[in-house]
PDB file of N, CA and C in Angstrom:
ATOM      1  N   UNK A   1      92.621 -10.260  47.398  1.00 52.00           N
ATOM      2  CA  UNK A   1      93.402 -11.410  47.033  1.00 52.00           C
ATOM      3  C   UNK A   1      93.989 -11.188  45.615  1.00 52.00           C
ATOM      4  N   UNK A   2      95.129 -11.849  45.358  1.00 56.00           N
ATOM      5  CA  UNK A   2      95.664 -11.675  44.006  1.00 56.00           C
ATOM      6  C   UNK A   2      94.860 -12.406  42.951  1.00 56.00           C
ATOM      7  N   UNK A   3      94.034 -13.514  43.311  1.00 62.00           N
ATOM      8  CA  UNK A   3      93.283 -14.094  42.245  1.00 62.00           C
ATOM      9  C   UNK A   3      91.798 -13.607  42.240  1.00 62.00           C
ATOM     10  N   UNK A   4      91.513 -12.516  43.013  1.00 71.00           N
ATOM     11  CA  UNK A   4      90.159 -11.864  42.768  1.00 71.00           C
ATOM     12  C   UNK A   4      89.011 -12.419  43.443  1.00 71.00           C
ATOM     13  N   UNK A   5      89.262 -13.531  44.306  1.00 72.00           N
ATOM     14  CA  UNK A   5      88.190 -14.107  44.998  1.00 72.00           C
ATOM     15  C   UNK A   5      88.303 -14.035  46.465  1.00 72.00           C
ATOM     16  N   UNK A   6      87.091 -13.711  47.134  1.00 76.00           N
ATOM     17  CA  UNK A   6      87.165 -13.655  48.601  1.00 76.00           C
ATOM     18  C   UNK A   6      87.685 -14.716  49.505  1.00 76.00           C
ATOM     19  N   UNK A   7      88.231 -14.571  50.539  1.00 79.00           N
ATOM     20  CA  UNK A   7      88.627 -15.739  51.387  1.00 79.00           C
ATOM     21  C   UNK A   7      87.473 -16.516  51.739  1.00 79.00           C
ATOM     22  N   UNK A   8      87.633 -17.819  51.663  1.00 78.00           N
ATOM     23  CA  UNK A   8      86.545 -18.663  52.039  1.00 78.00           C
ATOM     24  C   UNK A   8      85.481 -19.046  50.907  1.00 78.00           C
ATOM     25  N   UNK A   9      85.676 -18.355  49.794  1.00 78.00           N
ATOM     26  CA  UNK A   9      84.651 -18.549  48.722  1.00 78.00           C
ATOM     27  C   UNK A   9      85.083 -19.908  47.912  1.00 78.00           C
ATOM     28  N   UNK A  10      84.054 -20.573  47.349  1.00 81.00           N
ATOM     29  CA  UNK A  10      84.354 -21.778  46.676  1.00 81.00           C
ATOM     30  C   UNK A  10      84.816 -21.379  45.256  1.00 81.00           C
ATOM     31  N   UNK A  11      85.986 -22.001  44.951  1.00 81.00           N
ATOM     32  CA  UNK A  11      86.634 -21.824  43.544  1.00 81.00           C
ATOM     33  C   UNK A  11      86.949 -23.066  42.967  1.00 81.00           C
ATOM     34  N   UNK A  12      87.253 -23.070  41.702  1.00 82.00           N
ATOM     35  CA  UNK A  12      87.917 -24.174  40.869  1.00 82.00           C
ATOM     36  C   UNK A  12      89.149 -23.599  40.371  1.00 82.00           C
ATOM     37  N   UNK A  13      90.196 -24.587  40.323  1.00 81.00           N
ATOM     38  CA  UNK A  13      91.399 -24.245  39.645  1.00 81.00           C
ATOM     39  C   UNK A  13      91.472 -24.829  38.242  1.00 81.00           C
ATOM     40  N   UNK A  14      92.046 -24.066  37.359  1.00 85.00           N
ATOM     41  CA  UNK A  14      92.237 -24.608  35.985  1.00 85.00           C
ATOM     42  C   UNK A  14      93.759 -24.527  35.674  1.00 85.00           C
ATOM     43  N   UNK A  15      94.341 -25.661  35.200  1.00 86.00           N
ATOM     44  CA  UNK A  15      95.663 -25.607  34.974  1.00 86.00           C
ATOM     45  C   UNK A  15      95.943 -26.502  33.696  1.00 86.00           C
ATOM     46  N   UNK A  16      96.607 -25.902  32.729  1.00 86.00           N
ATOM     47  CA  UNK A  16      96.794 -26.628  31.524  1.00 86.00           C
ATOM     48  C   UNK A  16      97.827 -27.897  31.835  1.00 86.00           C
ATOM     49  N   UNK A  17      97.644 -29.107  31.205  1.00 82.00           N
ATOM     50  CA  UNK A  17      98.395 -30.162  31.435  1.00 82.00           C
ATOM     51  C   UNK A  17      99.833 -30.010  31.255  1.00 82.00           C
ATOM     52  N   UNK A  18     100.182 -29.273  30.130  1.00 84.00           N
ATOM     53  CA  UNK A  18     101.529 -28.972  29.851  1.00 84.00           C
ATOM     54  C   UNK A  18     102.266 -27.973  30.817  1.00 84.00           C
ATOM     55  N   UNK A  19     101.646 -27.359  31.659  1.00 87.00           N
ATOM     56  CA  UNK A  19     102.200 -26.436  32.619  1.00 87.00           C
ATOM     57  C   UNK A  19     102.512 -27.169  34.042  1.00 87.00           C
ATOM     58  N   UNK A  20     102.061 -28.456  34.108  1.00 86.00           N
ATOM     59  CA  UNK A  20     102.198 -29.153  35.347  1.00 86.00           C
ATOM     60  C   UNK A  20     103.528 -29.727  35.358  1.00 86.00           C
ATOM     61  N   UNK A  21     104.460 -29.614  36.182  1.00 86.00           N
ATOM     62  CA  UNK A  21     105.739 -30.150  36.151  1.00 86.00           C
ATOM     63  C   UNK A  21     105.951 -31.428  37.095  1.00 86.00           C
ATOM     64  N   UNK A  22     106.765 -32.293  36.667  1.00 86.00           N
ATOM     65  CA  UNK A  22     107.254 -33.372  37.446  1.00 86.00           C
ATOM     66  C   UNK A  22     108.423 -32.666  38.363  1.00 86.00           C
ATOM     67  N   UNK A  23     108.340 -32.992  39.677  1.00 85.00           N
ATOM     68  CA  UNK A  23     109.170 -32.293  40.622  1.00 85.00           C
ATOM     69  C   UNK A  23     109.734 -33.182  41.604  1.00 85.00           C
ATOM     70  N   UNK A  24     110.850 -32.840  42.375  1.00 79.00           N
ATOM     71  CA  UNK A  24     111.364 -33.620  43.516  1.00 79.00           C
ATOM     72  C   UNK A  24     110.600 -32.967  44.741  1.00 79.00           C
ATOM     73  N   UNK A  25     110.619 -33.667  45.736  1.00 76.00           N
ATOM     74  CA  UNK A  25     109.955 -33.336  47.070  1.00 76.00           C
ATOM     75  C   UNK A  25     110.717 -32.049  47.618  1.00 76.00           C
ATOM     76  N   UNK A  26     109.913 -31.101  48.034  1.00 73.00           N
ATOM     77  CA  UNK A  26     110.467 -29.933  48.615  1.00 73.00           C
ATOM     78  C   UNK A  26     111.200 -28.980  47.509  1.00 73.00           C
ATOM     79  N   UNK A  27     110.702 -29.088  46.179  1.00 73.00           N
ATOM     80  CA  UNK A  27     111.255 -28.320  45.227  1.00 73.00           C
ATOM     81  C   UNK A  27     110.606 -26.882  44.971  1.00 73.00           C
ATOM     82  N   UNK A  28     110.182 -26.226  45.996  1.00 80.00           N
ATOM     83  CA  UNK A  28     109.559 -24.985  46.046  1.00 80.00           C
ATOM     84  C   UNK A  28     108.039 -25.022  46.308  1.00 80.00           C
ATOM     85  N   UNK A  29     107.338 -23.964  45.957  1.00 86.00           N
ATOM     86  CA  UNK A  29     105.934 -23.847  46.317  1.00 86.00           C
ATOM     87  C   UNK A  29     105.026 -24.694  45.497  1.00 86.00           C
ATOM     88  N   UNK A  30     103.942 -24.905  45.946  1.00 86.00           N
ATOM     89  CA  UNK A  30     102.958 -25.811  44.992  1.00 86.00           C
ATOM     90  C   UNK A  30     103.378 -27.086  44.567  1.00 86.00           C
ATOM     91  N   UNK A  31     104.199 -27.866  45.496  1.00 90.00           N
ATOM     92  CA  UNK A  31     104.606 -29.169  45.102  1.00 90.00           C
ATOM     93  C   UNK A  31     103.770 -30.129  45.953  1.00 90.00           C
ATOM     94  N   UNK A  32     103.219 -31.134  45.268  1.00 88.00           N
ATOM     95  CA  UNK A  32     102.282 -32.092  45.913  1.00 88.00           C
ATOM     96  C   UNK A  32     102.874 -33.451  45.623  1.00 88.00           C
ATOM     97  N   UNK A  33     102.720 -34.401  46.613  1.00 91.00           N
ATOM     98  CA  UNK A  33     102.951 -35.737  46.390  1.00 91.00           C
ATOM     99  C   UNK A  33     101.846 -36.322  45.484  1.00 91.00           C
ATOM    100  N   UNK A  34     102.309 -37.164  44.476  1.00 92.00           N
ATOM    101  CA  UNK A  34     101.459 -37.616  43.476  1.00 92.00           C
ATOM    102  C   UNK A  34     101.559 -39.209  43.424  1.00 92.00           C
ATOM    103  N   UNK A  35     100.213 -39.674  43.174  1.00 92.00           N
ATOM    104  CA  UNK A  35     100.022 -41.094  42.761  1.00 92.00           C
ATOM    105  C   UNK A  35      99.619 -41.273  41.403  1.00 92.00           C
ATOM    106  N   UNK A  36     100.390 -41.945  40.593  1.00 93.00           N
ATOM    107  CA  UNK A  36     100.009 -42.113  39.184  1.00 93.00           C
ATOM    108  C   UNK A  36      98.758 -43.068  39.010  1.00 93.00           C
ATOM    109  N   UNK A  37      97.770 -42.608  38.414  1.00 95.00           N
ATOM    110  CA  UNK A  37      96.518 -43.282  38.024  1.00 95.00           C
ATOM    111  C   UNK A  37      96.533 -43.865  36.670  1.00 95.00           C
ATOM    112  N   UNK A  38      97.054 -43.137  35.735  1.00 95.00           N
ATOM    113  CA  UNK A  38      97.134 -43.500  34.393  1.00 95.00           C
ATOM    114  C   UNK A  38      98.432 -42.954  33.757  1.00 95.00           C
ATOM    115  N   UNK A  39      99.036 -43.780  32.794  1.00 94.00           N
ATOM    116  CA  UNK A  39     100.266 -43.278  32.245  1.00 94.00           C
ATOM    117  C   UNK A  39     100.322 -43.762  30.862  1.00 94.00           C
ATOM    118  N   UNK A  40     100.152 -42.869  29.837  1.00 94.00           N
ATOM    119  CA  UNK A  40     100.003 -43.181  28.412  1.00 94.00           C
ATOM    120  C   UNK A  40     101.241 -42.619  27.655  1.00 94.00           C
ATOM    121  N   UNK A  41     101.829 -43.331  26.829  1.00 92.00           N
ATOM    122  CA  UNK A  41     102.841 -42.815  25.964  1.00 92.00           C
ATOM    123  C   UNK A  41     102.405 -42.584  24.464  1.00 92.00           C
ATOM    124  N   UNK A  42     102.813 -41.506  24.095  1.00 90.00           N
ATOM    125  CA  UNK A  42     102.445 -40.992  22.666  1.00 90.00           C
ATOM    126  C   UNK A  42     103.721 -40.447  21.897  1.00 90.00           C
ATOM    127  N   UNK A  43     104.573 -41.488  21.638  1.00 89.00           N
ATOM    128  CA  UNK A  43     105.716 -41.199  20.849  1.00 89.00           C
ATOM    129  C   UNK A  43     106.688 -40.430  21.854  1.00 89.00           C
ATOM    130  N   UNK A  44     106.875 -39.020  21.405  1.00 91.00           N
ATOM    131  CA  UNK A  44     107.810 -38.305  22.240  1.00 91.00           C
ATOM    132  C   UNK A  44     107.332 -37.767  23.475  1.00 91.00           C
ATOM    133  N   UNK A  45     106.017 -37.876  23.703  1.00 90.00           N
ATOM    134  CA  UNK A  45     105.423 -37.322  24.953  1.00 90.00           C
ATOM    135  C   UNK A  45     104.612 -38.465  25.616  1.00 90.00           C
ATOM    136  N   UNK A  46     104.326 -38.118  26.965  1.00 91.00           N
ATOM    137  CA  UNK A  46     103.485 -39.049  27.706  1.00 91.00           C
ATOM    138  C   UNK A  46     102.498 -38.182  28.411  1.00 91.00           C
ATOM    139  N   UNK A  47     101.170 -38.710  28.551  1.00 92.00           N
ATOM    140  CA  UNK A  47     100.175 -38.150  29.377  1.00 92.00           C
ATOM    141  C   UNK A  47      99.945 -38.896  30.556  1.00 92.00           C
ATOM    142  N   UNK A  48     100.025 -38.181  31.667  1.00 92.00           N
ATOM    143  CA  UNK A  48      99.983 -38.903  33.015  1.00 92.00           C
ATOM    144  C   UNK A  48      98.877 -38.228  33.796  1.00 92.00           C
ATOM    145  N   UNK A  49      97.983 -39.131  34.320  1.00 93.00           N
ATOM    146  CA  UNK A  49      96.987 -38.563  35.254  1.00 93.00           C
ATOM    147  C   UNK A  49      97.331 -39.002  36.661  1.00 93.00           C
ATOM    148  N   UNK A  50      97.481 -38.091  37.574  1.00 92.00           N
ATOM    149  CA  UNK A  50      97.796 -38.341  39.020  1.00 92.00           C
ATOM    150  C   UNK A  50      96.777 -37.826  40.001  1.00 92.00           C
ATOM    151  N   UNK A  51      96.763 -38.603  41.120  1.00 92.00           N
ATOM    152  CA  UNK A  51      96.006 -37.986  42.214  1.00 92.00           C
ATOM    153  C   UNK A  51      96.983 -37.135  43.123  1.00 92.00           C
ATOM    154  N   UNK A  52      96.591 -35.999  43.342  1.00 87.00           N
ATOM    155  CA  UNK A  52      97.451 -35.094  44.203  1.00 87.00           C
ATOM    156  C   UNK A  52      96.652 -34.202  45.075  1.00 87.00           C
ATOM    157  N   UNK A  53      96.942 -34.329  46.432  1.00 81.00           N
ATOM    158  CA  UNK A  53      96.070 -33.645  47.350  1.00 81.00           C
ATOM    159  C   UNK A  53      94.612 -34.194  47.271  1.00 81.00           C
ATOM    160  N   UNK A  54      93.587 -33.326  47.196  1.00 84.00           N
ATOM    161  CA  UNK A  54      92.255 -33.784  47.056  1.00 84.00           C
ATOM    162  C   UNK A  54      91.714 -33.845  45.667  1.00 84.00           C
ATOM    163  N   UNK A  55      92.683 -33.793  44.711  1.00 84.00           N
ATOM    164  CA  UNK A  55      92.220 -33.821  43.341  1.00 84.00           C
ATOM    165  C   UNK A  55      93.031 -34.518  42.403  1.00 84.00           C
ATOM    166  N   UNK A  56      92.702 -34.276  41.133  1.00 88.00           N
ATOM    167  CA  UNK A  56      93.454 -35.010  40.104  1.00 88.00           C
ATOM    168  C   UNK A  56      94.024 -34.054  39.090  1.00 88.00           C
ATOM    169  N   UNK A  57      95.282 -34.321  38.570  1.00 87.00           N
ATOM    170  CA  UNK A  57      95.831 -33.509  37.712  1.00 87.00           C
ATOM    171  C   UNK A  57      96.403 -34.290  36.431  1.00 87.00           C
ATOM    172  N   UNK A  58      96.267 -33.690  35.305  1.00 89.00           N
ATOM    173  CA  UNK A  58      96.863 -34.327  34.094  1.00 89.00           C
ATOM    174  C   UNK A  58      98.070 -33.580  33.773  1.00 89.00           C
ATOM    175  N   UNK A  59      99.130 -34.388  33.451  1.00 88.00           N
ATOM    176  CA  UNK A  59     100.384 -33.822  33.021  1.00 88.00           C
ATOM    177  C   UNK A  59     100.837 -34.308  31.624  1.00 88.00           C
ATOM    178  N   UNK A  60     101.341 -33.350  30.882  1.00 89.00           N
ATOM    179  CA  UNK A  60     101.865 -33.663  29.534  1.00 89.00           C
ATOM    180  C   UNK A  60     103.418 -33.420  29.613  1.00 89.00           C
ATOM    181  N   UNK A  61     104.215 -34.495  29.299  1.00 87.00           N
ATOM    182  CA  UNK A  61     105.678 -34.305  29.668  1.00 87.00           C
ATOM    183  C   UNK A  61     106.431 -35.200  28.657  1.00 87.00           C
ATOM    184  N   UNK A  62     107.671 -34.875  28.346  1.00 87.00           N
ATOM    185  CA  UNK A  62     108.571 -35.768  27.683  1.00 87.00           C
ATOM    186  C   UNK A  62     109.422 -36.622  28.453  1.00 87.00           C
ATOM    187  N   UNK A  63     109.408 -36.253  29.880  1.00 82.00           N
ATOM    188  CA  UNK A  63     110.273 -36.925  30.846  1.00 82.00           C
ATOM    189  C   UNK A  63     109.811 -38.495  30.891  1.00 82.00           C
ATOM    190  N   UNK A  64     110.725 -39.318  31.126  1.00 81.00           N
ATOM    191  CA  UNK A  64     110.497 -40.756  31.234  1.00 81.00           C
ATOM    192  C   UNK A  64     110.780 -41.218  32.768  1.00 81.00           C
ATOM    193  N   UNK A  65     111.107 -40.391  33.582  1.00 79.00           N
ATOM    194  CA  UNK A  65     111.255 -40.685  35.014  1.00 79.00           C
ATOM    195  C   UNK A  65     110.035 -40.992  35.686  1.00 79.00           C
ATOM    196  N   UNK A  66     110.244 -41.724  36.982  1.00 84.00           N
ATOM    197  CA  UNK A  66     109.159 -42.020  37.768  1.00 84.00           C
ATOM    198  C   UNK A  66     108.609 -40.710  38.296  1.00 84.00           C
ATOM    199  N   UNK A  67     107.291 -40.597  38.487  1.00 87.00           N
ATOM    200  CA  UNK A  67     106.496 -39.490  39.082  1.00 87.00           C
ATOM    201  C   UNK A  67     106.057 -39.687  40.487  1.00 87.00           C
ATOM    202  N   UNK A  68     106.684 -39.020  41.439  1.00 89.00           N
ATOM    203  CA  UNK A  68     106.342 -38.990  42.726  1.00 89.00           C
ATOM    204  C   UNK A  68     105.714 -37.706  43.263  1.00 89.00           C
ATOM    205  N   UNK A  69     106.287 -36.692  42.630  1.00 88.00           N
ATOM    206  CA  UNK A  69     105.784 -35.311  43.156  1.00 88.00           C
ATOM    207  C   UNK A  69     105.535 -34.506  41.734  1.00 88.00           C
ATOM    208  N   UNK A  70     104.599 -33.606  41.855  1.00 89.00           N
ATOM    209  CA  UNK A  70     104.349 -32.637  40.855  1.00 89.00           C
ATOM    210  C   UNK A  70     104.241 -31.239  41.392  1.00 89.00           C
ATOM    211  N   UNK A  71     104.560 -30.145  40.548  1.00 88.00           N
ATOM    212  CA  UNK A  71     104.559 -28.921  40.886  1.00 88.00           C
ATOM    213  C   UNK A  71     103.745 -27.990  39.933  1.00 88.00           C
ATOM    214  N   UNK A  72     102.872 -27.180  40.495  1.00 88.00           N
ATOM    215  CA  UNK A  72     101.970 -26.367  39.727  1.00 88.00           C
ATOM    216  C   UNK A  72     102.437 -24.932  39.929  1.00 88.00           C
ATOM    217  N   UNK A  73     103.113 -24.354  38.943  1.00 89.00           N
ATOM    218  CA  UNK A  73     103.619 -23.007  38.951  1.00 89.00           C
ATOM    219  C   UNK A  73     102.499 -21.992  39.263  1.00 89.00           C
ATOM    220  N   UNK A  74     102.752 -21.043  40.188  1.00 85.00           N
ATOM    221  CA  UNK A  74     101.634 -20.173  40.518  1.00 85.00           C
ATOM    222  C   UNK A  74     101.013 -19.482  39.307  1.00 85.00           C
ATOM    223  N   UNK A  75     102.007 -18.974  38.269  1.00 88.00           N
ATOM    224  CA  UNK A  75     101.439 -18.226  37.086  1.00 88.00           C
ATOM    225  C   UNK A  75     100.700 -19.091  36.146  1.00 88.00           C
ATOM    226  N   UNK A  76     100.728 -20.488  36.431  1.00 88.00           N
ATOM    227  CA  UNK A  76     100.014 -21.300  35.499  1.00 88.00           C
ATOM    228  C   UNK A  76      98.457 -21.712  36.027  1.00 88.00           C
ATOM    229  N   UNK A  77      98.143 -21.116  37.162  1.00 86.00           N
ATOM    230  CA  UNK A  77      96.878 -21.471  37.724  1.00 86.00           C
ATOM    231  C   UNK A  77      95.941 -20.259  37.379  1.00 86.00           C
ATOM    232  N   UNK A  78      94.740 -20.663  36.975  1.00 86.00           N
ATOM    233  CA  UNK A  78      93.516 -19.802  36.748  1.00 86.00           C
ATOM    234  C   UNK A  78      92.524 -20.113  37.695  1.00 86.00           C
ATOM    235  N   UNK A  79      91.819 -19.144  38.223  1.00 83.00           N
ATOM    236  CA  UNK A  79      90.846 -19.454  39.366  1.00 83.00           C
ATOM    237  C   UNK A  79      89.495 -19.048  38.700  1.00 83.00           C
ATOM    238  N   UNK A  80      88.580 -19.983  38.975  1.00 83.00           N
ATOM    239  CA  UNK A  80      87.185 -19.769  38.447  1.00 83.00           C
ATOM    240  C   UNK A  80      86.195 -19.905  39.581  1.00 83.00           C
ATOM    241  N   UNK A  81      84.980 -19.216  39.501  1.00 78.00           N
ATOM    242  CA  UNK A  81      84.052 -19.490  40.404  1.00 78.00           C
ATOM    243  C   UNK A  81      83.548 -20.873  40.359  1.00 78.00           C
ATOM    244  N   UNK A  82      83.210 -21.553  41.546  1.00 76.00           N
ATOM    245  CA  UNK A  82      82.843 -22.869  41.655  1.00 76.00           C
ATOM    246  C   UNK A  82      81.380 -23.034  40.994  1.00 76.00           C
ATOM    247  N   UNK A  83      80.673 -22.108  40.927  1.00 70.00           N
ATOM    248  CA  UNK A  83      79.284 -22.195  40.443  1.00 70.00           C
ATOM    249  C   UNK A  83      79.149 -22.230  38.962  1.00 70.00           C
TER     250      UNK A  83
END
């Protein structure tokens, strides 16, 4: 496999918040419907925590739009052993 882990093995995904993108539905691979859990403004940026799929993601963005979907680019994902 491209990520170096056997099929069926337990893994964790690591994604830097600035690499998660606000997206429109159907905007390519790795797009998830998102529900905003927390939204904090810090001047020119905002930090948003969303529930997406079975997990939570943090986003760092300058966008001021409503967040309904997020995209995690394949090259932004690091896979780690779950143990």
